[in-house]
Amino acid sequence: MNNRYFFTALLMAALAFQTTGCSSMDTASDAANVPDVTAETSETKDEHTEKPVTSVTEEQLAVSPAVGLVNYTEKETTYEWDSTCTRIKADNSGFDISGEGASADGKVLSISMGGTYYLSGSIDEGRIIIDSPDTKAVRLVFGGFSIGCPDDAPINVKAADKLIITLENGTENSVSGNISGEEDAPSGIIFSKSDISFNGGGKLSVVSESGDGIVSKDKLKIISGSFDIKTADDGITGRDLVAVADGQIKIESQGDGIKSTNADDTEKGNIVIQGGALDITSENDGIQAENGLYIMGGDIKILSGSGNENGEVHRDDMMGHGFGGRFNEQAEQEASDTAEETESRKGIKSVNMLKISGGTVTADSADDSVHSGGDIDVSGGIMHLASGDDGIHSDKKVNISGGSIDINKCYEGIEGQYITVSDGSIRIVSEDDGFNVSSSERISDIFLEINGGEIYVDSAGDGLDSNGDIKVNGGLTIVNGPTNGANGPLDSGDMNNSIIVAGGTFIAAGSAQMFEAPSGEESTQNIVATTALNAPAGTLCTLADESGNVITAFSPSKNAAAIVISSPDIKTGTTCRLYTGGTYSGTLNENGYASGGTIADGTEAASFDISSVLSSYGNMMNGGHGGFRGGDPAQRPDGFGDFANGEPPQRPDDFGDFANGEPPQRPDGFGDFANGEPPQRPDDFGDFANGEPPQRPDGFGDFANGEPPQRPDGFGDFANGEPPRRPDESGNSANGEPLSFQK
């Protein structure tokens, strides 16, 4: 009588039963660019018929081009066996074998041909060596099996078409031990030079006291099962591919959690996660792909490098972060060089492409939470990130077209050479810049572009910092910028860049010293801006029309001296007023924003006659090309100079008047510079006014006549060129004698 075990697995190829129940064809493979799986299932069958039991939908196939990177064969996704399979019982004396294809030499089990091998029992110092030259897969069914080896890999696949480890439903299994570390020796305690696939409904514990846990020098796939992996180095490694379709995976590693390592082939070295629950605690990177990393589903939790509190201390370079990223190339290169010298402790990382289209990623990392040396594309999924450095960092492009991103702790929020947001929800709380567009090379065509979505930024540095243009074409963007004067809510750099608003609702508030408003010449949607807001944190700020109808309502998270607002509801030819306080008929959302409703009893902070694209109020410095631009020069209070008419600044009389080219004047007691006279000091300390040298009190020497200083007799007389004399008890050096001391 057959014992049949079926389980549900998430497949990448939609499999349909043929009349034989053994062969299948993915009906959506052409549309999704999924290779035909029949090529892999045409291998010689063993005597146990295998059947697929489930598949992903066509909608899932269409989500990501990563589908074409993974093929799951019928052998990997289903299993069954009968009494004709080879059964192996282990104990501390060795292996008891019933069936073909396996032999034992003491505590060493050798498997020399493809087929299914059912293992049970426990052995402490055993090894399984698989060296199968045929084209049939080797399947090990763990039915309550435990093996350990103190000085070598307990499971070592030297050759096989592929290894499939099936965890029988309801069983607990374990593999543990050490690896030798010798050259060409296995690097993991489950090691294969061929593909490894895991499936089933049982549990597997993997403990590596030295080296890696599970290693495939080809492809490694987890279709289902429960895994608890503790390693002295990396947890799971697949050279060409690591794919997770489903399962529960817990990893505690002193190296990386999951990684791929093939850097030689641009089509390999990938990681694809389609489902499952992953809980990774790693000293280094949580998930690291040498090529591409694709997350399509699953629930992923990562703690890397002991979390964000263990991040590197950042240097606020006054020519870099301190001034909103201006002239920051050298500082960034130094930071990059330092990072290369230390271990990488990122959450999820790819050397080339990184794509997230689904699933949930929760990462707390000492370094970047999401990092790619290539492009980052986010089209779906949910991210909760806390980082000791950047929340999301790309060396190239960041494209966000969907999903939810919550970066609740970071140094900088999202960084790349080119950042485009077209949809999705983004929330950033940062110690420095919220968005930072920068490049290690000084190029002018980098940019930040917002076309849609909802963005909330609370930054201690620049809110939106682009060393290139900032373009806002749609969506809702709210920026709570800095309170310090070295940064501003908006920063477009110093290379004749522009801030251009053409659509959407846009609010940015913060400090006034470095405040930069959008360009009135290049923007096409009306904008109001003022540096006269002076609203404490939590103050209700509403922009309303003349009837009190609210265009935008906003409550800054911290003190705000300046604000810029753009909305399609700011109409040309009308008057808008900015109020603080009052009674608002609406309700602010969690980000302190609302629109519509009415305001009553507010205090007017500014009034704007909307006659041009940019309307400003107060001591306004407007942004256009290369700094503060787009309008009249700034006027400062009279006591500090009036620049409006080209006049130089004037200082109060007591400190000099520069307006007419006069030098500064100081109080008489400290010298008068106005007529070119040198300073005068009080008589007791010398009079420099007539060129005389300083005079010191008689007891310390008179310099007025060129005489050397005189010291009291007890300490030597310098007046006649004599050397100093010290009291007898400390030695007499007056006659050239060396010092002598009392014994």
XYZ file of C-alpha atoms in Angstrom:
743
model
C 0.000 0.000 0.000
C 1.404 3.395 -0.989
C 2.199 6.100 1.590
C 1.471 9.399 -0.178
C 2.440 12.802 1.143
C 1.199 15.930 -0.529
C 1.821 19.547 0.434
C 1.046 23.022 -0.880
C 3.882 25.036 -2.410
C 4.034 28.386 -4.170
C 5.173 27.719 -7.739
C 6.677 30.117 -10.232
C 5.293 28.241 -13.235
C 1.593 27.470 -13.584
C 1.495 23.685 -13.839
C -1.471 21.797 -15.303
C -2.066 18.066 -15.134
C -1.693 16.124 -18.313
C -3.561 12.836 -18.695
C -0.555 10.898 -17.384
C -0.257 13.099 -14.275
C 3.546 13.314 -14.730
C 4.293 15.932 -17.379
C 3.133 19.537 -17.455
C 3.305 22.788 -19.397
C 2.965 26.317 -17.980
C 0.060 27.908 -19.862
C 1.242 31.426 -19.021
C 4.919 30.910 -19.778
C 5.010 32.958 -22.953
C 3.392 36.029 -21.391
C 5.535 35.855 -18.287
C 8.733 34.753 -20.049
C 8.832 31.587 -17.983
C 10.904 28.789 -19.521
C 9.028 25.562 -20.272
C 9.410 23.264 -17.292
C 9.004 20.109 -19.369
C 12.659 20.267 -20.320
C 13.538 19.690 -16.671
C 10.873 17.051 -16.023
C 11.800 14.890 -18.988
C 14.534 13.225 -16.924
C 14.285 9.479 -16.324
C 11.594 8.879 -13.706
C 12.145 6.714 -10.695
C 9.422 4.304 -9.775
C 7.453 6.814 -7.691
C 4.997 8.909 -9.693
C 5.104 12.634 -8.768
C 2.269 15.090 -9.109
C 1.950 18.858 -8.806
C -0.726 19.998 -6.398
C -0.933 23.784 -6.756
C 0.329 26.738 -8.798
C 0.529 30.514 -8.729
C -2.011 32.565 -10.645
C -1.459 34.303 -13.946
C -1.738 37.633 -12.085
C 1.206 36.656 -9.888
C 3.197 35.644 -12.926
C 2.698 39.080 -14.447
C 3.964 40.937 -11.379
C 7.690 40.687 -11.934
C 10.165 39.781 -14.661
C 12.005 37.833 -11.965
C 9.675 34.925 -12.729
C 11.897 33.931 -15.634
C 14.801 33.398 -13.243
C 13.254 30.431 -11.423
C 11.885 27.091 -12.571
C 10.399 24.556 -10.188
C 10.198 20.992 -11.449
C 7.548 18.498 -10.454
C 10.110 16.600 -8.387
C 10.796 19.770 -6.370
C 7.182 20.669 -5.742
C 5.589 17.264 -5.034
C 6.595 13.860 -3.752
C 5.382 10.374 -2.899
C 7.035 7.045 -2.368
C 6.161 3.417 -1.658
C 7.769 0.453 0.018
C 10.211 -0.034 -2.864
C 12.264 3.081 -1.948
C 15.556 2.569 -0.117
C 15.133 2.822 3.641
C 18.009 3.704 5.957
C 17.960 3.528 9.751
C 20.757 5.347 11.590
C 22.154 4.860 15.079
C 25.537 5.466 16.674
C 26.871 2.208 15.333
C 26.249 3.182 11.712
C 23.544 2.796 9.064
C 21.140 -0.107 8.465
C 20.228 -0.080 4.735
C 17.272 -1.785 3.054
C 17.290 -1.258 -0.706
C 19.564 -0.287 -3.584
C 21.904 2.625 -4.326
C 23.452 3.052 -0.883
C 26.239 1.451 1.095
C 27.783 2.015 4.499
C 31.322 1.896 5.832
C 30.960 2.301 9.557
C 29.439 5.707 10.144
C 29.878 6.862 6.541
C 26.871 6.411 4.227
C 27.588 6.519 0.486
C 24.880 7.051 -2.156
C 25.937 6.249 -5.710
C 22.772 6.481 -7.793
C 19.666 8.582 -8.179
C 16.481 7.609 -6.381
C 14.573 8.119 -3.157
C 16.156 7.355 0.225
C 14.103 7.444 3.419
C 16.233 8.216 6.498
C 15.299 7.935 10.148
C 17.107 7.564 13.462
C 20.075 9.450 14.891
C 23.865 9.312 14.524
C 26.365 11.590 16.279
C 29.523 11.194 14.203
C 28.162 10.271 10.832
C 28.554 11.455 7.267
C 26.521 11.124 4.074
C 28.514 11.321 0.844
C 26.563 11.480 -2.424
C 28.461 10.758 -5.613
C 25.857 9.896 -8.267
C 26.895 10.224 -11.921
C 23.473 9.446 -13.436
C 20.771 11.893 -14.515
C 18.249 11.021 -11.823
C 17.764 13.285 -8.829
C 18.722 12.053 -5.379
C 15.892 12.557 -2.912
C 16.550 12.254 0.819
C 13.357 11.979 2.842
C 13.970 12.954 6.455
C 11.478 11.054 8.588
C 12.742 11.994 12.033
C 16.466 11.990 11.222
C 19.440 13.506 13.041
C 23.097 13.525 11.996
C 26.178 15.272 13.350
C 29.846 15.349 12.430
C 32.527 17.079 14.522
C 35.109 17.712 11.787
C 33.500 17.572 8.341
C 30.285 18.249 6.443
C 27.637 15.762 7.620
C 26.040 15.898 4.136
C 28.377 16.307 1.167
C 27.153 16.072 -2.439
C 30.164 15.578 -4.702
C 28.057 14.847 -7.789
C 24.365 14.426 -8.570
C 21.806 15.673 -11.036
C 20.283 17.470 -8.052
C 19.613 16.863 -4.363
C 16.074 17.133 -3.022
C 15.619 16.991 0.756
C 12.016 16.287 1.730
C 10.959 16.892 5.340
C 8.214 14.418 6.149
C 5.126 16.035 7.589
C 5.154 16.281 11.361
C 8.795 15.190 11.799
C 11.711 16.963 13.469
C 15.146 16.583 11.908
C 18.622 18.021 12.522
C 22.043 18.384 10.918
C 24.953 19.766 12.967
C 28.722 19.876 13.149
C 31.924 21.622 12.103
C 33.715 21.980 8.808
C 37.448 21.574 8.437
C 38.091 24.902 6.709
C 40.684 23.310 4.468
C 41.043 24.402 0.852
C 38.572 22.664 -1.488
C 36.731 21.202 1.521
C 32.979 21.730 1.922
C 32.166 25.213 3.243
C 28.799 24.277 4.776
C 27.513 21.419 6.886
C 24.939 20.677 4.172
C 27.066 21.097 1.058
C 26.382 20.340 -2.595
C 28.178 20.993 -5.847
C 24.779 20.473 -7.502
C 21.343 22.016 -6.999
C 19.664 21.592 -3.607
C 15.885 21.843 -3.137
C 13.930 21.556 0.107
C 10.261 20.681 0.476
C 7.835 18.960 2.811
C 5.948 19.780 5.973
C 8.507 18.802 8.613
C 11.162 20.721 10.531
C 14.928 20.921 10.021
C 17.444 22.299 12.511
C 20.876 23.228 11.118
C 23.697 24.132 13.513
C 27.164 25.001 12.220
C 29.824 25.650 14.839
C 32.245 26.746 12.105
C 31.584 27.834 8.546
C 28.275 28.110 6.711
C 24.999 26.313 7.178
C 23.529 25.239 3.811
C 25.609 25.732 0.656
C 24.930 24.956 -2.997
C 27.541 25.668 -5.620
C 24.665 25.812 -8.102
C 21.022 26.649 -7.274
C 19.352 26.449 -3.880
C 15.551 26.416 -3.626
C 13.234 26.252 -0.635
C 9.719 25.266 -1.645
C 8.352 24.554 1.835
C 9.280 23.324 5.283
C 10.340 24.800 8.606
C 14.019 25.698 9.169
C 15.991 26.805 12.228
C 19.557 27.667 11.159
C 22.376 28.804 13.465
C 25.802 29.324 11.934
C 29.269 30.655 12.669
C 29.324 32.259 9.223
C 26.678 32.520 6.469
C 23.288 30.890 6.892
C 22.150 29.916 3.362
C 24.306 30.277 0.237
C 23.470 29.497 -3.378
C 26.150 30.394 -5.881
C 23.894 30.824 -8.916
C 20.505 31.241 -7.241
C 18.650 31.243 -3.951
C 14.868 30.972 -4.372
C 12.265 30.854 -1.605
C 8.729 29.918 -2.612
C 7.329 29.218 0.859
C 8.252 27.890 4.282
C 9.253 29.210 7.676
C 12.949 30.103 7.860
C 14.727 31.347 10.962
C 18.425 32.210 10.653
C 20.959 33.348 13.259
C 24.320 33.903 11.573
C 27.663 35.506 12.363
C 28.049 36.309 8.671
C 25.335 36.964 6.081
C 21.873 35.493 6.482
C 21.129 34.509 2.859
C 23.477 35.165 -0.041
C 24.274 34.363 -3.668
C 27.892 34.519 -4.802
C 28.244 34.178 -8.599
C 29.845 37.429 -9.765
C 31.066 36.047 -13.090
C 27.765 35.546 -14.954
C 25.344 38.475 -15.271
C 22.388 36.069 -15.496
C 23.287 34.264 -12.261
C 23.995 35.187 -8.672
C 20.333 36.077 -8.040
C 17.986 35.786 -5.061
C 14.214 35.471 -5.583
C 11.770 35.485 -2.677
C 8.161 34.731 -3.596
C 6.679 33.773 -0.247
C 7.273 32.275 3.148
C 8.205 33.760 6.510
C 11.871 34.688 6.989
C 13.306 35.805 10.340
C 17.006 36.682 9.969
C 19.446 37.899 12.616
C 22.879 38.409 11.058
C 26.107 40.040 12.052
C 26.647 41.120 8.440
C 24.084 41.541 5.624
C 20.663 40.016 6.109
C 20.149 39.132 2.435
C 22.911 39.761 -0.102
C 22.714 39.052 -3.856
C 25.821 39.217 -5.981
C 23.644 40.117 -8.965
C 19.888 40.749 -8.678
C 17.549 40.584 -5.666
C 13.818 40.151 -6.345
C 11.197 40.210 -3.592
C 7.712 39.301 -4.798
C 6.084 38.127 -1.582
C 6.632 36.722 1.863
C 7.102 38.207 5.313
C 10.768 39.112 5.837
C 12.178 40.297 9.174
C 15.860 41.259 9.400
C 18.122 42.448 12.222
C 21.631 43.045 10.844
C 24.733 44.332 12.600
C 22.800 44.531 15.902
C 20.468 47.155 14.429
C 20.456 50.872 13.686
C 21.739 51.856 17.122
C 25.022 50.170 16.210
C 25.562 52.256 13.059
C 28.652 54.302 12.312
C 28.895 57.805 13.777
C 28.413 60.272 10.926
C 30.614 63.315 10.418
C 28.613 66.448 9.678
C 31.053 67.846 7.152
C 30.397 71.580 6.845
C 30.900 71.334 3.113
C 28.719 68.244 2.901
C 25.860 67.391 5.174
C 26.253 70.584 7.181
C 25.358 72.652 4.142
C 22.731 70.406 2.646
C 25.041 68.283 0.544
C 26.766 71.125 -1.346
C 30.267 70.174 -2.533
C 29.767 66.768 -0.954
C 31.599 64.559 -3.427
C 34.815 64.311 -1.398
C 32.967 63.593 1.838
C 30.872 60.899 0.147
C 33.941 59.270 -1.397
C 35.675 59.211 1.986
C 32.580 57.603 3.508
C 32.496 55.043 0.682
C 36.177 54.211 1.165
C 35.607 53.723 4.883
C 32.595 51.476 4.230
C 34.688 49.262 1.941
C 37.188 48.710 4.744
C 34.551 47.440 7.180
C 32.131 44.526 7.115
C 28.854 45.240 5.336
C 25.912 45.211 7.758
C 22.996 46.031 5.490
C 19.451 44.719 5.607
C 18.874 43.642 2.001
C 21.548 44.276 -0.606
C 22.247 43.611 -4.275
C 25.308 44.374 -6.307
C 23.216 45.124 -9.397
C 19.398 45.170 -9.635
C 17.013 45.190 -6.656
C 13.250 44.879 -7.263
C 10.446 44.742 -4.718
C 6.953 44.061 -6.021
C 5.252 42.446 -3.028
C 5.606 41.036 0.438
C 6.582 42.743 3.690
C 10.141 43.703 4.611
C 10.930 44.782 8.174
C 14.622 45.626 8.527
C 16.630 47.089 11.399
C 20.215 47.487 10.195
C 23.462 49.110 11.285
C 24.107 50.110 7.665
C 21.649 50.794 4.798
C 18.390 48.881 5.188
C 17.848 48.539 1.419
C 20.923 48.918 -0.786
C 21.901 48.347 -4.402
C 24.976 49.111 -6.429
C 22.582 49.287 -9.390
C 18.981 50.396 -9.763
C 16.230 49.952 -7.165
C 12.662 49.472 -8.367
C 9.771 49.388 -5.895
C 6.345 48.668 -7.377
C 4.572 47.079 -4.414
C 4.940 45.536 -1.013
C 5.349 47.021 2.449
C 8.608 48.152 4.037
C 9.304 49.110 7.655
C 12.923 50.275 7.885
C 15.258 51.492 10.635
C 18.832 52.193 9.570
C 22.086 53.443 11.015
C 22.760 54.972 7.591
C 20.413 55.257 4.588
C 16.947 53.791 4.615
C 17.106 53.098 0.864
C 20.289 53.668 -1.139
C 21.097 53.163 -4.812
C 24.342 54.033 -6.509
C 22.217 54.700 -9.600
C 18.419 55.045 -9.916
C 15.578 54.692 -7.439
C 12.157 54.249 -9.023
C 9.111 54.000 -6.736
C 5.806 53.279 -8.457
C 3.833 51.638 -5.648
C 3.937 50.024 -2.247
C 4.260 51.449 1.243
C 7.619 52.612 2.658
C 8.003 53.636 6.308
C 11.542 54.678 7.286
C 11.192 55.534 10.963
C 14.892 55.865 11.793
C 17.814 56.678 9.497
C 20.630 59.095 8.794
C 19.352 59.812 5.284
C 16.048 58.484 3.988
C 16.251 57.686 0.268
C 19.419 58.319 -1.727
C 20.392 57.842 -5.372
C 21.658 59.642 -8.450
C 18.145 59.735 -9.887
C 15.012 59.360 -7.771
C 11.541 59.139 -9.300
C 8.331 58.677 -7.319
C 5.162 58.073 -9.317
C 2.941 56.303 -6.762
C 2.954 54.659 -3.370
C 3.160 55.864 0.214
C 6.476 57.075 1.671
C 7.141 58.223 5.229
C 10.655 59.251 6.329
C 12.082 60.442 9.647
C 15.785 61.251 9.189
C 18.696 62.644 11.156
C 19.976 64.375 8.016
C 18.375 64.623 4.549
C 15.011 63.023 3.800
C 15.658 62.574 0.066
C 19.216 63.027 -1.169
C 20.111 63.047 -4.862
C 23.875 62.963 -5.187
C 26.713 61.508 -7.191
C 30.351 60.711 -6.527
C 31.020 62.616 -9.746
C 30.103 66.268 -10.100
C 27.371 65.992 -12.745
C 24.444 68.330 -13.312
C 21.760 66.092 -14.830
C 20.845 64.201 -11.646
C 17.357 64.926 -10.323
C 14.521 64.207 -7.921
C 11.143 63.885 -9.652
C 7.784 63.455 -7.894
C 4.902 62.542 -10.185
C 2.468 61.011 -7.714
C 2.038 59.150 -4.468
C 2.003 60.433 -0.903
C 5.284 61.567 0.658
C 5.914 62.685 4.232
C 9.375 63.798 5.374
C 10.531 64.845 8.841
C 14.218 65.700 8.538
C 16.860 67.281 10.739
C 18.827 68.089 7.576
C 17.488 69.122 4.186
C 14.012 67.753 3.529
C 14.440 67.322 -0.226
C 18.092 67.651 -1.208
C 18.944 67.368 -4.879
C 22.285 68.370 -6.281
C 20.247 68.704 -9.454
C 16.706 69.777 -10.311
C 13.702 69.013 -8.113
C 10.546 68.477 -10.181
C 7.108 68.130 -8.610
C 4.384 67.156 -11.070
C 1.786 65.482 -8.875
C 0.989 63.656 -5.667
C 0.983 64.931 -2.094
C 4.334 65.975 -0.609
C 4.751 67.237 2.955
C 8.178 68.229 4.284
C 8.937 69.079 7.897
C 12.430 70.446 7.376
C 15.210 71.395 9.789
C 15.248 73.962 12.560
C 19.006 74.574 12.242
C 20.223 77.349 9.951
C 22.761 75.249 8.023
C 20.016 73.334 6.178
C 16.645 74.047 4.616
C 13.419 72.259 3.732
C 14.461 72.343 0.054
C 17.919 72.340 -1.528
C 18.589 72.149 -5.269
C 22.360 72.456 -4.995
C 24.766 74.974 -6.466
C 24.978 74.120 -10.180
C 22.263 76.391 -11.593
C 19.553 73.879 -10.702
C 15.874 74.597 -10.233
C 12.937 73.611 -8.066
C 9.977 73.319 -10.432
C 6.365 72.736 -9.379
C 3.871 71.786 -12.082
C 1.223 69.859 -10.161
C 0.159 68.123 -6.976
C -0.054 69.458 -3.436
C 3.293 70.510 -2.030
C 4.100 71.820 1.467
C 7.600 72.387 2.852
C 8.327 74.122 6.162
C 11.390 74.642 8.309
C 14.195 77.070 9.080
C 14.489 80.362 7.220
C 18.250 80.935 6.990
C 18.817 78.572 4.043
C 15.237 78.662 2.807
C 14.870 78.039 -0.913
C 11.548 78.466 -2.713
C 10.599 77.001 -6.112
C 11.365 78.947 -9.259
C 8.652 81.376 -10.244
C 9.996 81.430 -13.796
C 9.946 77.688 -14.485
C 7.069 76.463 -12.300
C 3.593 76.375 -13.833
C 1.440 75.860 -10.721
C 0.861 78.738 -8.304
C 3.051 78.855 -5.201
C 2.989 80.930 -2.014
C 6.008 81.260 0.269
C 7.037 83.227 3.327
C 9.831 83.381 5.883
C 7.536 85.163 8.357
C 5.630 82.097 9.605
C 7.300 81.611 13.007
C 5.011 78.743 14.013
C 5.918 76.603 17.040
C 5.677 72.834 16.685
C 2.095 71.616 16.567
C 0.636 74.958 15.461
C -2.298 74.719 13.080
C -1.337 76.501 9.841
C -4.058 76.980 7.250
C -4.001 78.576 3.818
C -7.466 79.827 2.950
C -9.217 81.966 0.380
C -10.944 85.241 1.200
C -14.074 83.414 2.365
C -12.190 81.255 4.846
C -12.366 78.107 2.725
C -9.266 76.070 3.496
C -6.943 75.126 0.640
C -4.442 73.292 2.846
C -4.255 72.696 6.594
C -0.928 71.696 8.102
C 0.602 71.279 11.543
C 4.435 71.273 11.557
C 6.087 68.628 13.701
C 8.642 71.162 14.966
C 9.225 74.919 14.959
C 8.856 76.378 11.468
C 10.053 79.866 10.499
C 9.347 79.529 6.762
C 6.890 77.683 4.555
C 6.153 77.113 0.872
C 2.775 75.832 -0.349
C 1.640 74.890 -3.843
C -1.778 73.551 -4.743
C -3.979 73.484 -7.835
C -6.560 75.281 -5.670
C -4.424 78.441 -5.407
C -6.076 80.452 -8.171
C -4.617 83.380 -10.082
C -6.413 86.672 -9.415
C -7.441 85.762 -5.861
C -6.119 86.626 -2.423
C -5.011 83.863 -0.049
C -4.212 84.243 3.616
C -2.046 82.096 5.842
C -3.384 81.696 9.373
C -1.961 80.211 12.542
C -4.246 78.790 15.182
C -7.996 79.224 15.042
C -10.835 76.743 14.768
C -10.687 74.309 11.872
C -13.751 72.365 10.784
C -11.702 69.469 9.364
C -9.458 66.783 10.864
C -5.729 66.461 10.269
C -4.383 63.023 9.331
C -1.473 61.246 11.050
C 0.986 63.372 9.059
C -0.623 66.620 10.188
C -2.346 67.398 6.883
C -5.854 68.026 5.624
C -7.619 69.967 2.882
C -11.068 71.482 2.587
C -13.255 72.747 5.399
C -13.197 76.230 6.897
C -11.066 78.200 9.350
C -12.286 80.748 11.888
C -10.576 82.992 14.445
C -7.075 82.323 13.150
C -4.195 84.798 13.410
C -3.110 86.081 10.009
C 0.579 85.378 9.401
C 0.760 86.367 5.729
C -1.399 87.580 2.863
C -0.791 86.780 -0.810
C -2.220 88.487 -3.883
C -1.961 85.730 -6.494
C -0.878 87.677 -9.554
C 2.071 85.492 -10.625
C 3.175 81.901 -10.205
C 5.286 82.671 -7.121
C 3.823 84.952 -4.466
C 5.929 85.766 -1.433
C 5.432 87.637 1.817
C 7.919 89.129 4.275
C 11.698 89.048 4.134
C 11.624 86.563 1.289
C 14.551 85.035 -0.548
C 13.322 83.208 -3.620
C 14.852 80.172 -5.253
C 15.784 79.883 -8.899
C 19.117 79.088 -10.547
C 22.054 78.805 -8.210
C 20.687 79.867 -4.847
C 18.144 82.475 -3.810
C 16.562 83.590 -7.018
C 13.503 84.626 -8.908
C 12.579 88.003 -7.392
C 13.739 91.198 -5.661
C 16.907 91.100 -3.581
C 16.441 90.652 0.123
C 15.960 93.551 2.514
C 17.252 93.343 6.022
C 16.266 95.565 8.976
C 17.892 99.011 8.840
C 20.243 98.294 11.656
C 21.893 95.510 9.620
C 21.996 97.057 6.181
C 19.632 97.474 3.237
C 20.629 95.490 0.138
C 17.588 96.381 -1.951
C 19.194 99.408 -3.646
C 22.698 98.042 -3.871
C 23.831 99.789 -0.682
C 26.466 98.188 1.483
C 25.504 97.118 4.990
C 25.527 99.616 7.828
C 26.512 98.738 11.341
C 25.649 100.663 14.531
C 27.904 103.678 15.170
C 29.678 102.147 18.118
C 31.070 99.417 15.895
C 31.906 101.412 12.789
C 30.018 102.693 9.759
C 30.811 100.856 6.527
C 28.240 102.652 4.378
C 30.621 105.391 3.172
C 33.723 103.286 2.966
C 34.927 104.340 6.420
C 36.935 101.926 8.492
C 35.401 100.685 11.713
C 35.690 102.735 14.897
C 36.250 101.185 18.263
C 35.680 102.809 21.685
C 38.497 105.208 22.669
C 39.754 103.044 25.442
C 40.764 100.351 22.958
C 42.147 102.441 20.140
C 40.653 104.489 17.294
C 41.096 102.937 13.846
C 39.090 105.568 11.972
C 42.084 107.863 11.205
C 44.659 105.178 10.716
C 45.941 105.451 14.297
C 47.260 102.390 16.023
C 45.381 101.097 19.016
C 45.954 102.601 22.446
C 46.147 100.547 25.569
C 45.831 101.754 29.184
C 49.032 103.336 30.555
C 49.808 100.513 32.912
C 50.214 98.134 29.997
C 52.007 100.363 27.525
C 50.963 102.997 24.997
C 51.207 101.873 21.386
C 49.743 105.087 19.913
C 53.129 106.802 19.372
C 55.093 103.758 18.379
C 56.454 103.193 21.877
C 57.077 99.697 23.057
C 54.906 98.426 25.843
C 55.757 99.243 29.433
C 55.326 96.764 32.213
C 55.281 97.515 35.951
C 58.792 98.043 37.372
C 58.779 94.831 39.263
C 58.622 92.868 35.982
C 60.984 94.884 33.802
C 60.781 98.097 31.775
C 60.630 97.558 28.022
C 60.182 101.253 27.126
C 63.937 101.965 26.646
C 64.878 98.687 25.125
C 66.032 97.217 28.424
C 65.634 93.529 28.982
C 63.176 92.410 31.598
C 64.164 92.379 35.230
C 62.987 89.713 37.578
C 63.096 89.812 41.389
C 66.582 89.055 42.785
C 65.526 85.742 44.117
C 64.870 84.467 40.597
C 67.796 85.992 38.715
C 68.614 89.407 37.188
C 68.387 89.557 33.408
C 69.074 93.331 33.172
C 72.880 93.056 32.588
C 72.855 89.928 30.511
C 73.515 87.693 33.478
C 71.957 84.264 33.524
C 69.188 83.659 35.979
C 69.932 82.765 39.563
C 67.833 80.351 41.503
C 67.676 80.080 45.312
C 70.516 78.079 46.822
C 68.315 75.239 47.814
C 67.437 74.634 44.151
C 70.932 75.109 42.703
C 73.042 78.075 41.543
C 73.388 78.527 37.804
C 74.492 82.219 37.911
C 78.181 81.488 37.131
C 77.657 78.843 34.514
C 77.576 76.092 37.052
C 75.059 73.341 36.539
C 72.089 73.191 38.821
C 72.620 71.457 42.125
C 69.902 70.293 44.437
C 69.713 69.533 48.101
C 69.913 65.833 48.824
